[in-house]
Short mmCIF file of C-alpha atoms and ligand atoms in Angstrom, two decimals:
data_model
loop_
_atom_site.label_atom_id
_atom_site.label_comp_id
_atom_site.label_asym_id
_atom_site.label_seq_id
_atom_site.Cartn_x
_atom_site.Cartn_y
_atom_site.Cartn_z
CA UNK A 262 277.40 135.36 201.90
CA UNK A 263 274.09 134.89 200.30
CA UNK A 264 271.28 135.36 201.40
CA UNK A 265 270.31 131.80 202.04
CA UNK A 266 273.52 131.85 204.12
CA UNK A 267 272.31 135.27 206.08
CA UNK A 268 268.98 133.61 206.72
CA UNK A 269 270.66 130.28 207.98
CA UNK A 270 273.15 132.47 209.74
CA UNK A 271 270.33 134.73 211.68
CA UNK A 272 268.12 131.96 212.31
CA UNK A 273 271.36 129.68 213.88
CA UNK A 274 271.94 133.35 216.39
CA UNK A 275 268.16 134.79 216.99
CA UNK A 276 266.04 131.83 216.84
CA UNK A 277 267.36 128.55 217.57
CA UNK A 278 268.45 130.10 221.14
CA UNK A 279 265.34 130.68 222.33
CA UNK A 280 265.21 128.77 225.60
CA UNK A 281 262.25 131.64 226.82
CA UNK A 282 258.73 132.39 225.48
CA UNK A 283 258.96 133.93 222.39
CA UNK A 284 256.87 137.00 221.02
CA UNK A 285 256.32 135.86 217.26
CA UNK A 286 255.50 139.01 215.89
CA UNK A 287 258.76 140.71 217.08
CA UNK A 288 260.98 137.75 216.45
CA UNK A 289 259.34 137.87 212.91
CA UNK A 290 259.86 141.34 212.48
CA UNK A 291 263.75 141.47 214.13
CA UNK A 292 264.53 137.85 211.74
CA UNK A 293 263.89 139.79 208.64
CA UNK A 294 265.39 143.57 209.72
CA UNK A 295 268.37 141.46 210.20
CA UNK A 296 268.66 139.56 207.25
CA UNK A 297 268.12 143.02 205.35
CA UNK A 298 270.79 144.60 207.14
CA UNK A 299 273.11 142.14 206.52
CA UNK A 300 271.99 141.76 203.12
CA UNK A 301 272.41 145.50 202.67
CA UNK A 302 276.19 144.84 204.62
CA UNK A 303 276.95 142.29 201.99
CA UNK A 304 275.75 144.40 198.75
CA UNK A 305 276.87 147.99 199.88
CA UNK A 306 280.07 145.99 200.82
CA UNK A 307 279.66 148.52 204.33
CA UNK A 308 282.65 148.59 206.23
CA UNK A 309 282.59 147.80 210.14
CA UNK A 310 283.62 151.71 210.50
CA UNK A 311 280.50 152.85 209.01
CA UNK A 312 278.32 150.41 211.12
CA UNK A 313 279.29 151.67 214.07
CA UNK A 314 279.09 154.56 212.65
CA UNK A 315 275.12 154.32 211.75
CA UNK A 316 274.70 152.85 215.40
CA UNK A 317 276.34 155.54 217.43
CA UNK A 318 274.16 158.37 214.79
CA UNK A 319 270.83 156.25 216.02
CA UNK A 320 272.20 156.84 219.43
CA UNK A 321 272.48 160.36 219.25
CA UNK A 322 269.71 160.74 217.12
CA UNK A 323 267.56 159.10 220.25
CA UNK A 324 269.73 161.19 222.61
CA UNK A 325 268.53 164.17 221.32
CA UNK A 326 264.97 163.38 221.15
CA UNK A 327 264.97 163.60 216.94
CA UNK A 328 263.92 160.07 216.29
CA UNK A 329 260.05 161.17 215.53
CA UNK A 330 262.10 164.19 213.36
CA UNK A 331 263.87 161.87 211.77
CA UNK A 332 261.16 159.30 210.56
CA UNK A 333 258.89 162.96 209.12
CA UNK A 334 262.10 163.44 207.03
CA UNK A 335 263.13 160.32 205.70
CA UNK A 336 259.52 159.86 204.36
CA UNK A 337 259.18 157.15 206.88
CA UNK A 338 255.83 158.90 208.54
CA UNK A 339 254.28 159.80 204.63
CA UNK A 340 255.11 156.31 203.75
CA UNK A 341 252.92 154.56 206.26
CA UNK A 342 250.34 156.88 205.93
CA UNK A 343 250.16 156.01 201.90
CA UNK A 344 250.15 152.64 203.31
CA UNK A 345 246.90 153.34 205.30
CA UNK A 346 244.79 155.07 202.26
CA UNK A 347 246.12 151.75 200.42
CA UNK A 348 244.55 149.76 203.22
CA UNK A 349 241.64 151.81 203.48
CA UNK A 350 240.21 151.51 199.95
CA UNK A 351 241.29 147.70 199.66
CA UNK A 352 238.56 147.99 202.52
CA UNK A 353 236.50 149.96 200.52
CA UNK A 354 236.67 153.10 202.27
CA UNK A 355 236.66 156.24 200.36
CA UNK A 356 236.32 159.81 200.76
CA UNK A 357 236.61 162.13 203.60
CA UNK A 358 239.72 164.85 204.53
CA UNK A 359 242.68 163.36 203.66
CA UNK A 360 245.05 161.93 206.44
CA UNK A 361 248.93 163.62 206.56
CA UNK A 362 251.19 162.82 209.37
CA UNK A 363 251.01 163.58 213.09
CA UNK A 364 254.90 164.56 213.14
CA UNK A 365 256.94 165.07 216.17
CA UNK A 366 255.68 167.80 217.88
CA UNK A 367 251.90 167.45 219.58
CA UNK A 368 251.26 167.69 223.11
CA UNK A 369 248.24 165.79 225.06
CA UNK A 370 246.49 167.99 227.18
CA UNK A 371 245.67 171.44 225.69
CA UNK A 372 242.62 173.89 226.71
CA UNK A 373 239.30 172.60 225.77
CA UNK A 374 236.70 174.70 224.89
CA UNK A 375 233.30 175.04 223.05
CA UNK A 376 232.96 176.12 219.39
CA UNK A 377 236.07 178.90 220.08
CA UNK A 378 239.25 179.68 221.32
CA UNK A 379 242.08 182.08 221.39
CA UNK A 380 245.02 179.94 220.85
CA UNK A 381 248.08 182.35 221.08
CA UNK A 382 249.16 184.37 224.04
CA UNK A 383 249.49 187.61 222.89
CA UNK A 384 253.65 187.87 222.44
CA UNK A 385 253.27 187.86 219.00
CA UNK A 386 250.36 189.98 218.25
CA UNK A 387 252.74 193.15 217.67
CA UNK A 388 254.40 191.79 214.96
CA UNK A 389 252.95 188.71 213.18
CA UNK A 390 249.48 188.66 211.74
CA UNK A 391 246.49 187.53 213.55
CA UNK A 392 244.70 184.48 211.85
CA UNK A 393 241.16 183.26 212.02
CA UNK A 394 240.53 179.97 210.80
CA UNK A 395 237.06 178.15 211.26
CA UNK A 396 235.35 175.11 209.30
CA UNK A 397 232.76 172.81 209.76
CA UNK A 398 233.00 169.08 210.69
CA UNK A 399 230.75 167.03 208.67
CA UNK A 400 230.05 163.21 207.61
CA UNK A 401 230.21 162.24 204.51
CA UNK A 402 226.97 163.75 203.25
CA UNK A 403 227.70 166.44 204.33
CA UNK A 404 225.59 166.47 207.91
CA UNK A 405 227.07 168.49 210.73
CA UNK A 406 228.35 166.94 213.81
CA UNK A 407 228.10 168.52 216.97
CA UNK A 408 231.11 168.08 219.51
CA UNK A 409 233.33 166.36 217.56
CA UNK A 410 236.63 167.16 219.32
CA UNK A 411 238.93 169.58 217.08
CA UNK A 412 242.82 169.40 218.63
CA UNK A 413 244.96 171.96 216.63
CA UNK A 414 248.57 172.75 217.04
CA UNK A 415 251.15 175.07 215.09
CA UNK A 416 254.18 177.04 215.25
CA UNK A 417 254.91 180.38 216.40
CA UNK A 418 256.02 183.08 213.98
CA UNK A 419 259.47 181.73 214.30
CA UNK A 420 258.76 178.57 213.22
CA UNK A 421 258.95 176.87 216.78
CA UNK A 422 256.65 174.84 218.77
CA UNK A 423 255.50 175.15 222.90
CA UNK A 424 256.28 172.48 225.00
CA UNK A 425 259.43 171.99 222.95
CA UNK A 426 260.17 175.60 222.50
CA UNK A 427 260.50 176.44 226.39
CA UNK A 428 260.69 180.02 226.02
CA UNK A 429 256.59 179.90 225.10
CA UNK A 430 253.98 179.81 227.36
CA UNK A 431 252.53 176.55 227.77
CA UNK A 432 250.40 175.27 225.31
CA UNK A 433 250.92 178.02 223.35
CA UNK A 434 249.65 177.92 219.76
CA UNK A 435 247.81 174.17 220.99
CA UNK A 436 244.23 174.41 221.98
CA UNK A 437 241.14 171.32 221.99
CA UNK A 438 237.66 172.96 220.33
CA UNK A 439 234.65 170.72 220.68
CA UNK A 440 232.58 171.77 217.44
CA UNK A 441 229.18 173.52 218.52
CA UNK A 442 225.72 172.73 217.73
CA UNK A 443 226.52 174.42 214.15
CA UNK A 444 229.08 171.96 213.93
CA UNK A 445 231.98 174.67 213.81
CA UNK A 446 234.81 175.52 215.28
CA UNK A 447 236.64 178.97 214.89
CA UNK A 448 240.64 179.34 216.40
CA UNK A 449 241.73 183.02 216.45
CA UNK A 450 245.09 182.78 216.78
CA UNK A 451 248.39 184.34 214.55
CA UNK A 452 249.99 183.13 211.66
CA UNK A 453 252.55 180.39 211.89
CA UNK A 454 255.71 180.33 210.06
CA UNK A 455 257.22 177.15 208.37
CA UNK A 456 259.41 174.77 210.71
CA UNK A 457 262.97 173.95 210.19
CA UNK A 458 265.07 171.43 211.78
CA UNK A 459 267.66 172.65 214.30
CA UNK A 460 270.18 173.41 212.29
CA UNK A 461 272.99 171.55 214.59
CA UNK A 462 270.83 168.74 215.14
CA UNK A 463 270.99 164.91 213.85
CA UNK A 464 267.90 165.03 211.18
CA UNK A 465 269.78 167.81 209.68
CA UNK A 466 273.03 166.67 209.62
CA UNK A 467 271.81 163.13 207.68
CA UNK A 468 269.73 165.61 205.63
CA UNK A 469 273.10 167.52 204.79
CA UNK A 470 274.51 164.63 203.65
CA UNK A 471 271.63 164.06 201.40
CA UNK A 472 272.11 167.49 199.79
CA UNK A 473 268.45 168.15 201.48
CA UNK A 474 267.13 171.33 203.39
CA UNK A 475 265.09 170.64 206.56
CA UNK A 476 262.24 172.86 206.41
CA UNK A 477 258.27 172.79 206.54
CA UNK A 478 255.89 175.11 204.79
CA UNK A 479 253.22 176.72 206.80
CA UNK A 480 250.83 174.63 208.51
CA UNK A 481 248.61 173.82 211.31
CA UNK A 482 248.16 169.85 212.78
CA UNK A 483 244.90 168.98 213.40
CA UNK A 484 243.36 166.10 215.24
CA UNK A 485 240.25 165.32 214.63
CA UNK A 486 237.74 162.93 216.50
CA UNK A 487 234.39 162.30 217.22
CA UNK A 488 232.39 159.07 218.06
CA UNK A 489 230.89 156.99 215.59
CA UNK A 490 233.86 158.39 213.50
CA UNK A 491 237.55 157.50 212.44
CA UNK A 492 239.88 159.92 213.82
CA UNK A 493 241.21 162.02 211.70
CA UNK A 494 244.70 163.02 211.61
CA UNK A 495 245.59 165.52 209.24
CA UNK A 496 247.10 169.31 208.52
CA UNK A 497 246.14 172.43 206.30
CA UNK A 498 249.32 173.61 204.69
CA UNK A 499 248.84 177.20 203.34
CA UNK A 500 249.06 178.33 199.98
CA UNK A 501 251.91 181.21 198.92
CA UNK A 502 254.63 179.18 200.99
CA UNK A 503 257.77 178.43 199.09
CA UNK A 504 258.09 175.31 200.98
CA UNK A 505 254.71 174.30 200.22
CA UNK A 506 255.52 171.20 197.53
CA UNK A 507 258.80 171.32 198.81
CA UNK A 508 258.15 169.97 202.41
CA UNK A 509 261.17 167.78 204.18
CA UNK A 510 258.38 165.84 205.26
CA UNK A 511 256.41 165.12 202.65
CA UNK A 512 253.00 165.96 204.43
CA UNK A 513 251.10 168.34 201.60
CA UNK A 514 248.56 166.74 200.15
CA UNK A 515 246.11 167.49 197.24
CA UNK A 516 242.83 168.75 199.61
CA UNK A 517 245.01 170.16 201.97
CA UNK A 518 246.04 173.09 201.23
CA UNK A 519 244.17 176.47 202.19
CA UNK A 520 244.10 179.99 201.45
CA UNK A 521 244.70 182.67 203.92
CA UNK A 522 242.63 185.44 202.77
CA UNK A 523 244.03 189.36 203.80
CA UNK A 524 240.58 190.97 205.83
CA UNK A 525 240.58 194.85 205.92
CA UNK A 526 237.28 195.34 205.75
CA UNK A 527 236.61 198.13 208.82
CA UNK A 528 233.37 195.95 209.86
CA UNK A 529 234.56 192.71 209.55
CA UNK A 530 237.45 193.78 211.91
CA UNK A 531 235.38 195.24 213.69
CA UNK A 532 232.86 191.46 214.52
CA UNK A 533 235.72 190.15 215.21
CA UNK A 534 236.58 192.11 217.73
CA UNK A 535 239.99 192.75 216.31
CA UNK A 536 241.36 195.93 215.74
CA UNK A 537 243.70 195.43 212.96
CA UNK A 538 243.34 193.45 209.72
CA UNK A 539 243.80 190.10 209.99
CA UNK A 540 243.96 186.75 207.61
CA UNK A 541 241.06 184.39 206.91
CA UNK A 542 241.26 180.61 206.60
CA UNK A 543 238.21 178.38 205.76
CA UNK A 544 238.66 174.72 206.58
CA UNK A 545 236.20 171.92 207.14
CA UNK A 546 236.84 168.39 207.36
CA UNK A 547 235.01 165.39 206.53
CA UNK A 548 234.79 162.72 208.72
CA UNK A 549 234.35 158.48 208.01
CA UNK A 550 231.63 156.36 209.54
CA UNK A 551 233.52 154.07 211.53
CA UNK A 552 233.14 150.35 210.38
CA UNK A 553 233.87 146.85 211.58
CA UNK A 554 236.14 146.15 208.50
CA UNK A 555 238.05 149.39 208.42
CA UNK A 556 241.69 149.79 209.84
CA UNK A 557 242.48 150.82 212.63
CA UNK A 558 242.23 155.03 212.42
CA UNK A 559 244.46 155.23 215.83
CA UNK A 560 247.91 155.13 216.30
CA UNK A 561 249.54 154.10 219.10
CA UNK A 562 252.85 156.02 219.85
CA UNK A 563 254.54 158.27 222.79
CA UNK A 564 253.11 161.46 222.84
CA UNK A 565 254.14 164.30 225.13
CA UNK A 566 251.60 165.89 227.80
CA UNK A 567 251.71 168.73 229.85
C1 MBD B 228 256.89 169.86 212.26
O1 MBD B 228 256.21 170.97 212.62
C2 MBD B 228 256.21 168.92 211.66
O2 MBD B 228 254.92 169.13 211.44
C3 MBD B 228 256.84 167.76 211.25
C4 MBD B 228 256.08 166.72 210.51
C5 MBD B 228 258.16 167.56 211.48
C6 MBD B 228 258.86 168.54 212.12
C7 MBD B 228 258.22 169.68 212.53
FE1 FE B 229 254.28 170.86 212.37
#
């Protein structure tokens, strides 16, 4: 068929039975998936084995709670957010932190506290290194803000995430810091290793068949938020990593990467309160002025609370 014929063909099925109210925007959106898909069916010549094939891998992709996985590693996630900074400067917004994707794995609901916070719980301290990080939040010319909420989440030394990792404690590694009348907020916490895809899972087999690995450099998630402001959604992704331009999901960005200084200065360890050397990670962010015209900062989409 051509594609004329597909578009007749998927109108005929999907539109011209509608005897119920219709939702435009999804009938709008389903008409032309379809017509792709069969277009795709039609060029690719694909076989009625491998259909079924793709649809039972969707189901046990969605089984298995990878879906969100899934869209980091095909790109889908980095493509929309290029999409946004498109949108954002054809509405003449510039500067600011750079956005990089959410990802899969943040939980609503984490400790909330003023200016600091311990985010780990201790397992680890024995045998990965502690890590301080701290930054201001600013606006755009550079004036502090007070309170703006600071939600940060990362791995564990083993690459692996609370919540979905069950054998942490909860909200492990995932703590809410309102910034303090400085505008700063410091997380003492230990230094997370690079994720990687369950190796028997469905993102990784699809990557396998794409010849591609499955893994993350180090990083830490941040949300950031404060009013008046567009939220901020973004990561630091830390320089030395092997992964670190080699990320399955695409989520380094120029302006987001940062250095994790070695402290062993007796002193310095000793201000801290710590009582071995640790690392040191400066990282402020930047915040927009919210406007009428700008895009919506916010995206709506399950998220997991505890
Ligand atoms: C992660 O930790 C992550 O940040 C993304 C985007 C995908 C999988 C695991
Ligand atoms: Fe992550």
């Amino acid at each position: 068929m051509n594609r004329q014929e597909i578009d007749r063909l998927v109108k005929q099925m999907n539109v011209d039975t509608a005897s119920g109210a219709v939702d435009q925007r999804v009938q709008q959106i389903v008409v032309r998936l379809l017509g792709d898909l069969f277009q795709a069916i039609e060029d690719l010549d694909i076989s009625q084995s491998e259909v079924w094939k793709g649809l039972e891998y969707l189901s046990d992709a969605g089984q298995a709670n990878e879906l969100g996985l899934l869209a980091a590693g095909l790109g889908l996630e980095h493509y929309l957010d290029l999409r946004a900074d498109e949108a954002d400067a054809k509405a003449g917004i510039a500067g600011g932190t750079p956005r990089t994707i959410e990802g899969p794995l943040y939980v609503a609901g984490a400790p909330e506290s003023v200016g600091f916070a311990r985010m780990d719980d201790g397992t680890e301290s024995g045998h990965i290194d502690t890590l301080i990080i701290e930054g201001a939040v600013t606006d755009g010319a550079g004036n502090i803000i007070p309170n703006a909420k600071v939600e940060i989440w990362h791995a564990n030394g083993l690459g692996n995430y609370s919540f979905f990792d069950k054998s942490q404690s909860d909200f492990n590694l995932r703590r809410t810091i309102l910034t303090g009348a400085d505008g700063k907020y410091t997380a003492l916490t230990t230094m997370p290793v690079g994720y990687g895809c369950p190796p028997e899972g469905t993102t990784q087999a699809l990557l396998n068949k794409l010849g591609r690995h499955g893994n993350r450099p180090s990083h830490v998630h941040y949300f950031i938020s404060a009013p008046g402001f567009r939220k901020l959604t973004t990561q630091l992704n830390i320089e030395g990593d092997k992964y670190l331009w080699d990320d399955f999901a695409f989520a380094t960005r120029d302006g987001l990467i940062a250095a994790a200084a070695d402290v062993a200065d007796e002193a310095e360890i000793a201000r801290r309160g710590l009582d071995k050397p640790f690392k040191h990670i400066t990282f402020n962010f930047e915040l927009v002025k919210d406007a009428d015209q700008a895009p919506a900062a916010e995206v709506e989409r399950h998220r997991a609370s505890a």
